Tab-separated table of C-alpha atoms and ligand atoms in Angstrom:
chain	number	residue	atom	x	y	z
A	26	UNK	CA	-40.552	-25.489	114.636
A	27	UNK	CA	-44.224	-24.586	115.057
A	28	UNK	CA	-45.764	-21.363	116.249
A	29	UNK	CA	-45.610	-21.543	120.037
A	30	UNK	CA	-47.908	-19.563	122.323
A	31	UNK	CA	-46.178	-16.543	123.852
A	32	UNK	CA	-44.831	-17.380	127.282
A	33	UNK	CA	-45.979	-15.397	130.287
A	34	UNK	CA	-43.625	-12.663	131.501
A	35	UNK	CA	-40.707	-13.895	133.576
A	36	UNK	CA	-42.090	-14.965	136.923
A	37	UNK	CA	-41.538	-18.019	139.005
A	38	UNK	CA	-39.966	-20.011	136.206
A	39	UNK	CA	-36.349	-19.802	135.142
A	40	UNK	CA	-36.179	-18.696	131.520
A	41	UNK	CA	-33.731	-20.470	129.293
A	42	UNK	CA	-30.576	-18.940	127.890
A	43	UNK	CA	-30.341	-16.548	124.982
A	44	UNK	CA	-31.983	-17.709	121.763
A	45	UNK	CA	-29.789	-19.322	119.096
A	46	UNK	CA	-28.454	-17.314	116.172
A	47	UNK	CA	-25.412	-16.504	114.072
A	48	UNK	CA	-22.271	-15.780	116.065
A	49	UNK	CA	-18.863	-14.506	114.928
A	50	UNK	CA	-18.213	-11.815	112.346
A	51	UNK	CA	-18.716	-13.420	108.937
A	52	UNK	CA	-22.385	-12.448	108.705
A	53	UNK	CA	-21.453	-8.932	109.791
A	54	UNK	CA	-19.084	-8.550	106.848
A	55	UNK	CA	-21.770	-9.814	104.556
A	56	UNK	CA	-24.179	-7.127	105.783
A	57	UNK	CA	-21.710	-4.271	105.918
A	58	UNK	CA	-20.578	-4.970	102.363
A	59	UNK	CA	-24.103	-5.300	100.996
A	60	UNK	CA	-26.857	-3.585	102.994
A	61	UNK	CA	-29.341	-5.067	100.473
A	62	UNK	CA	-28.448	-8.381	102.098
A	63	UNK	CA	-30.666	-7.785	105.159
A	64	UNK	CA	-33.667	-9.469	103.536
A	65	UNK	CA	-31.799	-12.690	102.785
A	66	UNK	CA	-29.919	-12.570	106.069
A	67	UNK	CA	-33.065	-12.340	108.189
A	68	UNK	CA	-34.797	-15.017	106.104
A	69	UNK	CA	-31.807	-17.347	106.511
A	70	UNK	CA	-31.774	-16.660	110.269
A	71	UNK	CA	-35.372	-17.733	110.630
A	72	UNK	CA	-34.972	-20.808	108.429
A	73	UNK	CA	-31.806	-21.906	110.227
A	74	UNK	CA	-32.470	-20.997	113.873
A	75	UNK	CA	-36.243	-20.794	114.268
A	76	UNK	CA	-38.779	-18.212	115.367
A	77	UNK	CA	-36.587	-16.368	117.864
A	78	UNK	CA	-33.057	-15.553	116.728
A	79	UNK	CA	-30.459	-13.590	118.654
A	80	UNK	CA	-27.316	-11.998	117.240
A	81	UNK	CA	-25.066	-8.999	117.715
A	82	UNK	CA	-24.700	-6.383	115.006
A	83	UNK	CA	-21.722	-4.069	115.650
A	84	UNK	CA	-21.854	-5.151	119.286
A	85	UNK	CA	-25.529	-4.201	119.527
A	86	UNK	CA	-27.808	-7.033	120.680
A	87	UNK	CA	-30.626	-7.809	118.260
A	88	UNK	CA	-33.399	-10.369	118.263
A	89	UNK	CA	-35.586	-11.377	115.326
A	90	UNK	CA	-39.033	-12.515	116.410
A	91	UNK	CA	-41.054	-14.315	113.785
A	92	UNK	CA	-43.679	-15.982	115.900
A	93	UNK	CA	-47.151	-14.340	115.666
A	94	UNK	CA	-47.749	-14.801	119.421
A	95	UNK	CA	-44.366	-13.267	120.266
A	96	UNK	CA	-45.044	-10.413	117.852
A	97	UNK	CA	-48.366	-9.748	119.559
A	98	UNK	CA	-46.507	-9.561	122.835
A	99	UNK	CA	-43.985	-6.974	121.597
A	100	UNK	CA	-46.314	-4.764	119.587
A	101	UNK	CA	-49.533	-5.058	121.559
A	102	UNK	CA	-49.862	-6.740	124.956
A	103	UNK	CA	-46.524	-5.695	126.463
A	104	UNK	CA	-45.968	-2.639	124.289
A	105	UNK	CA	-45.112	-0.511	127.360
A	106	UNK	CA	-41.948	-2.562	127.691
A	107	UNK	CA	-40.671	-1.346	124.320
A	108	UNK	CA	-39.585	1.895	122.728
A	109	UNK	CA	-38.803	2.334	119.073
A	110	UNK	CA	-35.444	0.812	118.160
A	111	UNK	CA	-32.159	2.574	117.458
A	112	UNK	CA	-32.722	2.783	113.678
A	113	UNK	CA	-35.531	5.278	114.263
A	114	UNK	CA	-32.771	7.609	115.465
A	115	UNK	CA	-31.466	7.650	111.903
A	116	UNK	CA	-34.950	8.326	110.631
A	117	UNK	CA	-35.382	11.233	113.019
A	118	UNK	CA	-32.564	13.038	111.182
A	119	UNK	CA	-35.181	13.491	108.477
A	120	UNK	CA	-38.484	13.370	110.342
A	121	UNK	CA	-37.380	15.028	113.594
A	122	UNK	CA	-39.899	14.441	116.360
A	123	UNK	CA	-42.882	13.691	114.135
A	124	UNK	CA	-45.558	11.106	114.818
A	125	UNK	CA	-43.512	8.172	113.531
A	126	UNK	CA	-40.410	8.857	115.612
A	127	UNK	CA	-41.657	10.506	118.824
A	128	UNK	CA	-42.436	8.666	122.058
A	129	UNK	CA	-44.372	8.871	125.331
A	130	UNK	CA	-46.884	11.555	126.245
A	131	UNK	CA	-45.710	13.822	123.454
A	132	UNK	CA	-46.474	11.126	120.860
A	133	UNK	CA	-49.833	10.349	122.476
A	134	UNK	CA	-50.970	13.964	122.249
A	135	UNK	CA	-49.906	14.263	118.629
A	136	UNK	CA	-51.607	11.017	117.701
A	137	UNK	CA	-54.885	12.232	119.215
A	138	UNK	CA	-54.549	15.473	117.336
A	139	UNK	CA	-53.852	13.943	113.933
A	140	UNK	CA	-56.255	10.987	114.109
A	141	UNK	CA	-59.463	12.831	113.049
A	142	UNK	CA	-57.886	13.651	109.684
A	143	UNK	CA	-58.063	9.913	108.961
A	144	UNK	CA	-61.704	9.294	109.856
A	145	UNK	CA	-63.697	7.406	107.246
A	146	UNK	CA	-65.799	10.347	105.996
A	147	UNK	CA	-62.670	12.377	105.328
A	148	UNK	CA	-61.012	9.554	103.451
A	149	UNK	CA	-64.123	9.003	101.332
A	150	UNK	CA	-64.096	12.675	100.417
A	151	UNK	CA	-60.581	12.337	98.945
A	152	UNK	CA	-61.682	9.645	96.442
A	153	UNK	CA	-62.376	12.093	93.593
A	154	UNK	CA	-58.972	13.707	93.723
A	155	UNK	CA	-57.258	10.296	93.858
A	156	UNK	CA	-58.850	9.136	90.614
A	157	UNK	CA	-58.543	12.494	88.865
A	158	UNK	CA	-54.785	12.833	89.552
A	159	UNK	CA	-54.350	9.275	88.261
A	160	UNK	CA	-56.363	9.973	85.114
A	161	UNK	CA	-54.401	13.167	84.505
A	162	UNK	CA	-51.131	11.242	84.789
A	163	UNK	CA	-52.292	8.562	82.340
A	164	UNK	CA	-53.288	11.222	79.794
A	165	UNK	CA	-49.565	11.888	79.300
A	166	UNK	CA	-48.670	8.220	78.711
A	167	UNK	CA	-48.077	6.890	75.196
A	168	UNK	CA	-49.071	3.392	74.273
A	169	UNK	CA	-46.261	0.838	74.097
A	170	UNK	CA	-43.743	3.043	75.878
A	171	UNK	CA	-41.508	1.797	78.677
A	172	UNK	CA	-41.998	3.846	81.858
A	173	UNK	CA	-40.455	3.897	85.296
A	174	UNK	CA	-43.723	3.182	87.081
A	175	UNK	CA	-42.088	3.595	90.477
A	176	UNK	CA	-41.320	7.211	89.631
A	177	UNK	CA	-44.828	7.672	88.243
A	178	UNK	CA	-46.420	6.247	91.389
A	179	UNK	CA	-44.216	8.414	93.613
A	180	UNK	CA	-45.344	11.466	91.686
A	181	UNK	CA	-49.055	10.735	91.757
A	182	UNK	CA	-49.174	9.647	95.416
A	183	UNK	CA	-47.239	12.771	96.408
A	184	UNK	CA	-49.781	14.944	94.578
A	185	UNK	CA	-52.601	13.090	96.331
A	186	UNK	CA	-51.023	13.342	99.809
A	187	UNK	CA	-50.172	17.041	99.434
A	188	UNK	CA	-53.641	17.906	98.203
A	189	UNK	CA	-55.683	15.725	100.551
A	190	UNK	CA	-53.756	16.445	103.754
A	191	UNK	CA	-52.490	19.987	103.161
A	192	UNK	CA	-54.552	21.382	100.261
A	193	UNK	CA	-51.418	22.062	98.256
A	194	UNK	CA	-50.697	21.531	94.547
A	195	UNK	CA	-47.191	20.170	94.651
A	196	UNK	CA	-46.593	19.646	90.946
A	197	UNK	CA	-43.588	21.969	90.599
A	198	UNK	CA	-41.870	20.512	93.659
A	199	UNK	CA	-42.622	16.852	92.966
A	200	UNK	CA	-39.380	16.291	91.033
A	201	UNK	CA	-37.325	17.917	93.807
A	202	UNK	CA	-39.000	15.779	96.468
A	203	UNK	CA	-38.623	12.599	94.414
A	204	UNK	CA	-34.896	13.168	93.835
A	205	UNK	CA	-34.246	14.221	97.439
A	206	UNK	CA	-36.108	11.225	98.789
A	207	UNK	CA	-34.105	8.837	96.625
A	208	UNK	CA	-30.867	10.267	98.061
A	209	UNK	CA	-32.223	10.059	101.615
A	210	UNK	CA	-33.312	6.447	101.134
A	211	UNK	CA	-29.939	5.476	99.669
A	212	UNK	CA	-28.047	7.027	102.575
A	213	UNK	CA	-30.354	5.694	105.261
A	214	UNK	CA	-28.794	2.220	105.680
A	215	UNK	CA	-25.452	3.916	106.392
A	216	UNK	CA	-27.074	6.284	108.886
A	217	UNK	CA	-28.878	3.377	110.506
A	218	UNK	CA	-25.510	1.651	110.974
A	219	UNK	CA	-24.153	4.746	112.724
A	220	UNK	CA	-27.283	5.091	114.849
A	221	UNK	CA	-25.855	2.312	117.031
A	222	UNK	CA	-22.807	4.430	117.869
A	223	UNK	CA	-22.654	7.379	120.280
A	224	UNK	CA	-23.778	10.784	118.964
A	225	UNK	CA	-20.240	12.167	118.952
A	226	UNK	CA	-19.132	9.699	116.253
A	227	UNK	CA	-19.365	11.672	112.974
A	228	UNK	CA	-20.999	10.025	109.976
A	229	UNK	CA	-18.716	10.510	106.950
A	230	UNK	CA	-19.817	11.508	103.435
A	231	UNK	CA	-23.162	13.085	104.231
A	232	UNK	CA	-22.969	15.987	101.750
A	233	UNK	CA	-25.608	14.657	99.356
A	234	UNK	CA	-27.854	13.711	102.288
A	235	UNK	CA	-27.646	17.216	103.771
A	236	UNK	CA	-28.436	18.844	100.435
A	237	UNK	CA	-31.412	16.522	99.958
A	238	UNK	CA	-32.668	17.343	103.437
A	239	UNK	CA	-32.348	21.076	102.737
A	240	UNK	CA	-34.452	20.616	99.579
A	241	UNK	CA	-37.144	18.768	101.530
A	242	UNK	CA	-37.083	21.433	104.252
A	243	UNK	CA	-37.558	24.173	101.724
A	244	UNK	CA	-40.734	22.561	100.364
A	245	UNK	CA	-42.159	21.776	103.807
A	246	UNK	CA	-41.418	25.192	105.333
A	247	UNK	CA	-42.926	26.709	102.174
A	248	UNK	CA	-46.201	24.829	102.771
A	249	UNK	CA	-46.363	26.098	106.372
A	250	UNK	CA	-45.399	29.671	105.473
A	251	UNK	CA	-47.942	29.918	102.653
A	252	UNK	CA	-50.792	28.733	104.873
A	253	UNK	CA	-49.835	31.109	107.664
A	254	UNK	CA	-49.808	33.967	105.180
A	255	UNK	CA	-53.155	32.996	103.666
A	256	UNK	CA	-56.632	33.795	104.947
A	257	UNK	CA	-57.896	30.403	103.749
A	258	UNK	CA	-58.756	27.863	106.442
A	259	UNK	CA	-59.877	24.692	104.641
A	260	UNK	CA	-60.038	22.734	107.907
A	261	UNK	CA	-57.523	20.166	106.664
A	262	UNK	CA	-54.765	18.397	108.564
A	263	UNK	CA	-52.512	21.442	108.301
A	264	UNK	CA	-55.177	23.624	109.922
A	265	UNK	CA	-55.568	21.049	112.688
A	266	UNK	CA	-51.852	21.231	113.373
A	267	UNK	CA	-51.773	25.028	113.189
A	268	UNK	CA	-54.779	25.383	115.504
A	269	UNK	CA	-53.500	22.909	118.116
A	270	UNK	CA	-52.788	24.373	121.562
A	271	UNK	CA	-51.111	22.726	124.523
A	272	UNK	CA	-52.371	22.981	128.122
A	273	UNK	CA	-50.691	26.403	128.401
A	274	UNK	CA	-52.387	27.668	125.259
A	275	UNK	CA	-49.196	27.583	123.182
A	276	UNK	CA	-49.246	26.476	119.548
A	277	UNK	CA	-46.652	24.225	117.920
A	278	UNK	CA	-43.272	25.710	117.118
A	279	UNK	CA	-42.238	25.994	113.471
A	280	UNK	CA	-39.754	23.191	113.989
A	281	UNK	CA	-42.346	20.900	115.440
A	282	UNK	CA	-44.820	21.740	112.684
A	283	UNK	CA	-42.100	21.011	110.159
A	284	UNK	CA	-41.520	17.576	111.721
A	285	UNK	CA	-45.209	16.620	111.569
A	286	UNK	CA	-45.750	17.938	108.045
A	287	UNK	CA	-42.555	16.222	106.831
A	288	UNK	CA	-43.588	12.939	108.469
A	289	UNK	CA	-47.091	12.957	107.051
A	290	UNK	CA	-46.018	14.085	103.607
A	291	UNK	CA	-43.278	11.461	103.289
A	292	UNK	CA	-44.929	8.568	105.165
A	293	UNK	CA	-48.177	9.538	103.448
A	294	UNK	CA	-47.006	8.889	99.914
A	295	UNK	CA	-43.800	6.845	99.752
A	296	UNK	CA	-45.209	3.580	101.073
A	297	UNK	CA	-48.369	3.823	98.957
A	298	UNK	CA	-46.217	4.449	95.871
A	299	UNK	CA	-44.166	1.354	96.647
A	300	UNK	CA	-47.313	-0.730	97.128
A	301	UNK	CA	-48.626	0.350	93.736
A	302	UNK	CA	-45.311	-0.076	91.911
A	303	UNK	CA	-44.753	-3.589	93.290
A	304	UNK	CA	-48.380	-4.514	92.507
A	305	UNK	CA	-47.919	-3.455	88.886
A	306	UNK	CA	-44.684	-5.441	88.720
A	307	UNK	CA	-46.367	-8.587	90.038
A	308	UNK	CA	-49.295	-8.151	87.642
A	309	UNK	CA	-46.869	-7.710	84.747
A	310	UNK	CA	-45.217	-10.978	85.769
A	311	UNK	CA	-48.596	-12.695	86.063
A	312	UNK	CA	-50.717	-11.830	83.002
A	313	UNK	CA	-53.483	-14.245	83.959
A	314	UNK	CA	-54.080	-12.481	87.271
A	315	UNK	CA	-53.853	-9.128	85.519
A	316	UNK	CA	-56.599	-10.225	83.094
A	317	UNK	CA	-58.824	-11.250	86.003
A	318	UNK	CA	-58.302	-7.881	87.625
A	319	UNK	CA	-59.009	-6.110	84.358
A	320	UNK	CA	-62.222	-8.129	83.940
A	321	UNK	CA	-63.391	-7.210	87.457
A	322	UNK	CA	-62.663	-3.532	87.000
A	323	UNK	CA	-64.316	-3.443	83.548
A	324	UNK	CA	-67.451	-5.241	84.717
A	325	UNK	CA	-67.914	-3.320	87.946
A	326	UNK	CA	-67.019	0.142	86.730
A	327	UNK	CA	-68.545	-0.210	83.266
A	328	UNK	CA	-66.853	2.998	82.132
A	329	UNK	CA	-67.606	4.925	85.335
A	330	UNK	CA	-64.973	6.423	87.625
A	331	UNK	CA	-64.084	4.238	90.640
A	332	UNK	CA	-65.509	5.531	93.929
A	333	UNK	CA	-64.159	5.178	97.439
A	334	UNK	CA	-67.566	4.256	98.850
A	335	UNK	CA	-67.966	1.218	96.575
A	336	UNK	CA	-64.604	-0.477	96.859
A	337	UNK	CA	-66.197	-3.572	98.360
A	338	UNK	CA	-67.496	-4.259	94.853
A	339	UNK	CA	-63.874	-4.714	93.769
A	340	UNK	CA	-62.754	-7.686	95.903
A	341	UNK	CA	-60.135	-8.976	93.449
A	342	UNK	CA	-58.541	-5.513	93.356
A	343	UNK	CA	-58.228	-5.620	97.142
A	344	UNK	CA	-56.934	-9.201	97.049
A	345	UNK	CA	-54.242	-8.301	94.494
A	346	UNK	CA	-53.093	-5.417	96.698
A	347	UNK	CA	-53.040	-7.555	99.829
A	348	UNK	CA	-51.000	-10.178	98.025
A	349	UNK	CA	-48.558	-7.569	96.706
A	350	UNK	CA	-48.133	-6.179	100.238
A	351	UNK	CA	-47.491	-9.692	101.456
A	352	UNK	CA	-44.708	-10.308	98.952
A	353	UNK	CA	-43.300	-6.769	98.945
A	354	UNK	CA	-44.294	-5.187	102.267
A	355	UNK	CA	-43.382	-1.475	101.904
A	356	UNK	CA	-42.507	-1.493	105.629
A	357	UNK	CA	-40.298	-4.592	105.530
A	358	UNK	CA	-39.373	-4.499	109.253
A	359	UNK	CA	-40.473	-2.866	112.494
A	360	UNK	CA	-37.921	-2.190	115.222
A	361	UNK	CA	-38.349	-1.926	118.978
A	362	UNK	CA	-35.980	-1.837	121.945
A	363	UNK	CA	-36.714	-3.748	125.166
A	364	UNK	CA	-36.727	-1.587	128.301
A	365	UNK	CA	-36.712	-4.577	130.667
A	366	UNK	CA	-35.820	-8.258	130.301
A	367	UNK	CA	-38.644	-10.310	128.880
A	368	UNK	CA	-39.293	-13.851	127.862
A	369	UNK	CA	-40.490	-15.220	124.561
A	370	UNK	CA	-40.865	-18.880	123.526
A	371	UNK	CA	-38.973	-19.844	126.667
A	372	UNK	CA	-35.961	-17.638	125.920
A	373	UNK	CA	-34.832	-14.740	128.033
A	374	UNK	CA	-34.255	-11.530	126.066
A	375	UNK	CA	-32.182	-8.961	127.987
A	376	UNK	CA	-33.173	-5.309	128.402
A	377	UNK	CA	-31.575	-3.140	125.723
A	378	UNK	CA	-32.025	-5.718	122.955
A	379	UNK	CA	-33.243	-4.365	119.634
A	380	UNK	CA	-36.225	-6.389	118.517
A	381	UNK	CA	-36.820	-6.945	114.810
A	382	UNK	CA	-40.220	-7.950	113.512
A	383	UNK	CA	-39.754	-8.437	109.786
A	384	UNK	CA	-42.803	-8.447	107.558
A	385	UNK	CA	-40.548	-9.649	104.735
A	386	UNK	CA	-39.685	-12.827	106.668
A	387	UNK	CA	-43.118	-13.322	108.233
A	388	UNK	CA	-45.062	-12.863	104.994
A	389	UNK	CA	-42.911	-15.413	103.155
A	390	UNK	CA	-43.044	-18.065	105.847
A	391	UNK	CA	-44.174	-21.314	104.149
A	392	UNK	CA	-45.938	-22.483	107.335
A	393	UNK	CA	-48.276	-19.505	107.074
A	394	UNK	CA	-48.394	-19.095	103.313
A	395	UNK	CA	-48.153	-22.287	101.222
A	396	UNK	CA	-45.994	-21.792	98.131
A	397	UNK	CA	-44.995	-18.401	99.533
A	398	UNK	CA	-43.141	-17.050	96.491
A	399	UNK	CA	-46.198	-17.415	94.272
A	400	UNK	CA	-48.327	-14.344	93.554
A	401	UNK	CA	-51.780	-15.675	94.296
A	402	UNK	CA	-54.435	-13.069	95.145
A	403	UNK	CA	-56.932	-15.910	95.666
A	404	UNK	CA	-55.349	-16.741	99.019
A	405	UNK	CA	-57.030	-13.592	100.377
A	406	UNK	CA	-60.596	-14.396	99.332
A	407	UNK	CA	-61.690	-15.435	102.836
A	408	UNK	CA	-60.032	-12.474	104.526
A	409	UNK	CA	-61.565	-9.983	102.117
A	410	UNK	CA	-64.972	-11.536	102.783
A	411	UNK	CA	-64.411	-10.837	106.495
A	412	UNK	CA	-63.592	-14.416	107.517
A	413	UNK	CA	-60.281	-14.862	109.273
A	414	UNK	CA	-58.178	-17.620	107.732
A	415	UNK	CA	-54.760	-16.723	109.136
A	416	UNK	CA	-53.419	-16.477	112.692
A	417	UNK	CA	-53.646	-12.967	114.061
A	418	UNK	CA	-50.346	-11.104	113.603
A	419	UNK	CA	-49.308	-13.236	110.620
A	420	UNK	CA	-49.862	-10.345	108.232
A	421	UNK	CA	-48.638	-6.927	109.284
A	422	UNK	CA	-48.246	-4.479	106.406
A	423	UNK	CA	-49.358	-1.637	108.683
A	424	UNK	CA	-47.884	-2.852	111.970
A	425	UNK	CA	-50.037	-3.434	115.072
A	426	UNK	CA	-50.815	-2.092	118.521
A	427	UNK	CA	-50.867	1.558	119.566
A	428	UNK	CA	-48.225	2.496	116.988
A	429	UNK	CA	-50.177	0.952	114.091
A	430	UNK	CA	-50.112	3.046	110.923
A	431	UNK	CA	-52.392	6.045	111.312
A	432	UNK	CA	-52.846	6.236	107.527
A	433	UNK	CA	-53.753	2.574	106.871
A	434	UNK	CA	-57.334	3.191	105.699
A	435	UNK	CA	-56.268	6.122	103.593
A	436	UNK	CA	-53.533	4.011	102.000
A	437	UNK	CA	-55.883	1.090	101.307
A	438	UNK	CA	-58.523	3.315	99.740
A	439	UNK	CA	-55.972	5.201	97.708
A	440	UNK	CA	-54.130	2.169	96.391
A	441	UNK	CA	-57.382	0.441	95.363
A	442	UNK	CA	-58.712	3.538	93.586
A	443	UNK	CA	-55.454	4.286	91.792
A	444	UNK	CA	-54.955	0.641	90.790
A	445	UNK	CA	-58.505	0.254	89.445
A	446	UNK	CA	-58.160	3.509	87.478
A	447	UNK	CA	-54.840	2.396	85.977
A	448	UNK	CA	-55.952	-1.123	85.088
A	449	UNK	CA	-59.090	0.093	83.424
A	450	UNK	CA	-57.059	1.991	80.825
A	451	UNK	CA	-53.667	0.316	80.603
A	452	UNK	CA	-52.080	-3.122	80.495
A	453	UNK	CA	-48.654	-3.562	82.062
A	454	UNK	CA	-45.952	-5.977	80.892
A	455	UNK	CA	-42.307	-6.622	81.691
A	456	UNK	CA	-39.831	-4.495	79.779
A	457	UNK	CA	-36.952	-6.830	80.531
A	458	UNK	CA	-36.426	-10.384	81.751
A	459	UNK	CA	-34.020	-9.053	84.408
A	460	UNK	CA	-35.685	-9.368	87.855
A	461	UNK	CA	-36.227	-6.106	89.735
A	462	UNK	CA	-34.254	-6.123	92.978
A	463	UNK	CA	-35.778	-4.962	96.249
A	464	UNK	CA	-33.753	-2.400	98.201
A	465	UNK	CA	-34.522	-2.474	101.937
A	466	UNK	CA	-34.050	1.108	103.137
A	467	UNK	CA	-36.613	2.692	105.485
A	468	UNK	CA	-39.115	1.248	103.031
A	469	UNK	CA	-38.836	-1.507	100.455
A	470	UNK	CA	-38.107	0.194	97.151
A	471	UNK	CA	-37.127	-1.171	93.759
A	472	UNK	CA	-33.328	-0.937	93.568
A	473	UNK	CA	-33.145	1.096	90.384
A	474	UNK	CA	-36.613	2.124	89.437
A	475	UNK	CA	-39.185	-0.227	87.995
A	476	UNK	CA	-39.536	-0.127	84.231
A	477	UNK	CA	-42.665	-1.618	82.653
A	478	UNK	CA	-44.197	-1.441	79.192
A	479	UNK	CA	-47.621	0.202	79.174
A	480	UNK	CA	-50.223	-0.576	76.531
A	481	UNK	CA	-53.302	1.598	76.188
A	482	UNK	CA	-56.543	-0.375	76.247
A	483	UNK	CA	-58.911	2.481	75.528
B	243	HEM	C1	-49.239	1.181	101.949
B	243	HEM	C2	-49.003	2.241	102.665
B	243	HEM	C3	-48.465	2.257	104.055
B	243	HEM	C4	-47.770	1.286	104.759
B	243	HEM	C5	-47.366	-0.096	104.272
B	243	HEM	C6	-47.487	1.833	106.067
B	243	HEM	C7	-46.852	1.135	107.073
B	243	HEM	C8	-46.691	1.613	108.366
B	243	HEM	C9	-46.200	0.838	109.478
B	243	HEM	C10	-45.749	-0.618	109.430
B	243	HEM	C11	-46.195	1.638	110.574
B	243	HEM	C12	-45.810	1.240	111.989
B	243	HEM	C13	-44.364	1.534	112.306
B	243	HEM	C14	-43.958	1.037	113.672
B	243	HEM	O1	-44.719	0.351	114.357
B	243	HEM	O2	-42.840	1.340	114.075
B	243	HEM	C15	-46.667	2.940	110.146
B	243	HEM	C16	-46.784	4.033	110.964
B	243	HEM	C17	-47.162	5.277	110.515
B	243	HEM	N1	-47.659	5.602	109.263
B	243	HEM	FE1	-47.923	4.332	107.733
B	243	HEM	N2	-47.991	3.102	106.125
B	243	HEM	C18	-48.596	3.396	104.934
B	243	HEM	C19	-49.275	4.552	104.593
B	243	HEM	C20	-49.340	5.672	105.386
B	243	HEM	C21	-50.045	6.877	105.060
B	243	HEM	C22	-50.908	7.086	103.804
B	243	HEM	C23	-49.800	7.767	106.082
B	243	HEM	C24	-50.282	9.182	106.292
B	243	HEM	C25	-50.945	9.898	105.471
B	243	HEM	C26	-48.962	7.103	107.031
B	243	HEM	C27	-48.469	7.664	108.186
B	243	HEM	C28	-47.913	6.940	109.220
B	243	HEM	C29	-47.569	7.526	110.507
B	243	HEM	C30	-47.700	9.003	110.872
B	243	HEM	C31	-47.105	6.478	111.317
B	243	HEM	C32	-46.682	6.567	112.774
B	243	HEM	C33	-47.905	6.321	113.611
B	243	HEM	C34	-47.646	6.353	115.111
B	243	HEM	O3	-46.604	5.903	115.549
B	243	HEM	O4	-48.552	6.833	115.795
B	243	HEM	N3	-48.709	5.829	106.594
B	243	HEM	N4	-46.982	2.885	108.791
């Protein structure tokens, strides 16, 4: 079961039948009873059936593609043949028609509009606020206390996103957003299940979800209202959105602005928080690697504040983050839907099939990553030095192709700066021998927070 080259599009040669995969209903019960089971289910599919696996979930055709060449095909070379998959419909209940969920010309225009906010010079200019929010957070920590570092990381990355993208101090609302987001994430697997059914089928038990959404709306509309009422024009992402005009000279509606601000605020902090929380967990499990990281940070920074422009002097910090994103990819799967039949690895995939590219499965594939369960930042030394050691499309924390994460550089800079700042002052250790379970909602979160013991070093 090697990694085959992607087959050319169907032409002249009869494609084989549907790919193999689980049939019947037993796996369906397993997934409906325990939505956390998706990670194991997809892993088992790949191990048992190979790189292309076809199954039906609630009558909806789905195909897992785990072959880097096939992934390239779906996300990059033939991307016009795919839209976002049905689950993004569930996500659009929260994000509306923002950059992550919109399609076609509308998406293209928004992407062009938002992109300049993520240019390198801008990102470098956010470095100071990233380290100062982190330092301020650590000032409140006591040595030897057990903290939910997932909650801490959510808080600090939200402050950073709100300030860097929208020039807003979000401190008072951070608790509201954190709680609302937890509810939304817990309800999302249920909503994703219903996304496969027609719109007229009501989703039961959505009271808590609706209240959470109303809380998020209140914060986001507040950000827009305050800027409209203010004379200040800091030239940030919010100004770019407010100043945008279409070909008829019309600005964005309040609803549309809400969708973009909500998308960027949520996508802009949640995934980075998960990256940092999982990295701290892995370092707590691996004290030797944590000591190496500490030594690098101590030597390079020598008491100075970490700076965005000199992150290349912290290669082990970058390697630890890459390895954490391999083992716990915050975006654990990407979904697409085929518009027309296509062929991959000799199999014919019918139009309408939902395609799953799972970073969780791909990043733990032993053919790509020897001893895949082991946390080993060293495996990234070549890549960090700019030498490719892996097949292209074998590592996809930020996706690929035209829909690749717009905030990838921001996220990488932010996670390295926050991690270096944390490690310079604190050591992290496990508070309990109980493993922390991963919960695959829209993102990969710790099931019930992530408690670690923190010990002050200086
Ligand atoms: C470690 C942090 C992050 C990870 C792992 C991550 C991952 C991803 C992935 C995998 C996609 C592609 C989804 C798809 O193809 O369907 C994506 C898209 C996106 N991300 Fe991120 N992201 C991160 C941080 C950020 C940040 C900091 C921002 C903004 C400030 C952001 C905003 C977005 C947006 C707006 C999209 C949609 C882009 C488009 O379709 O044009 N993300 N992200």
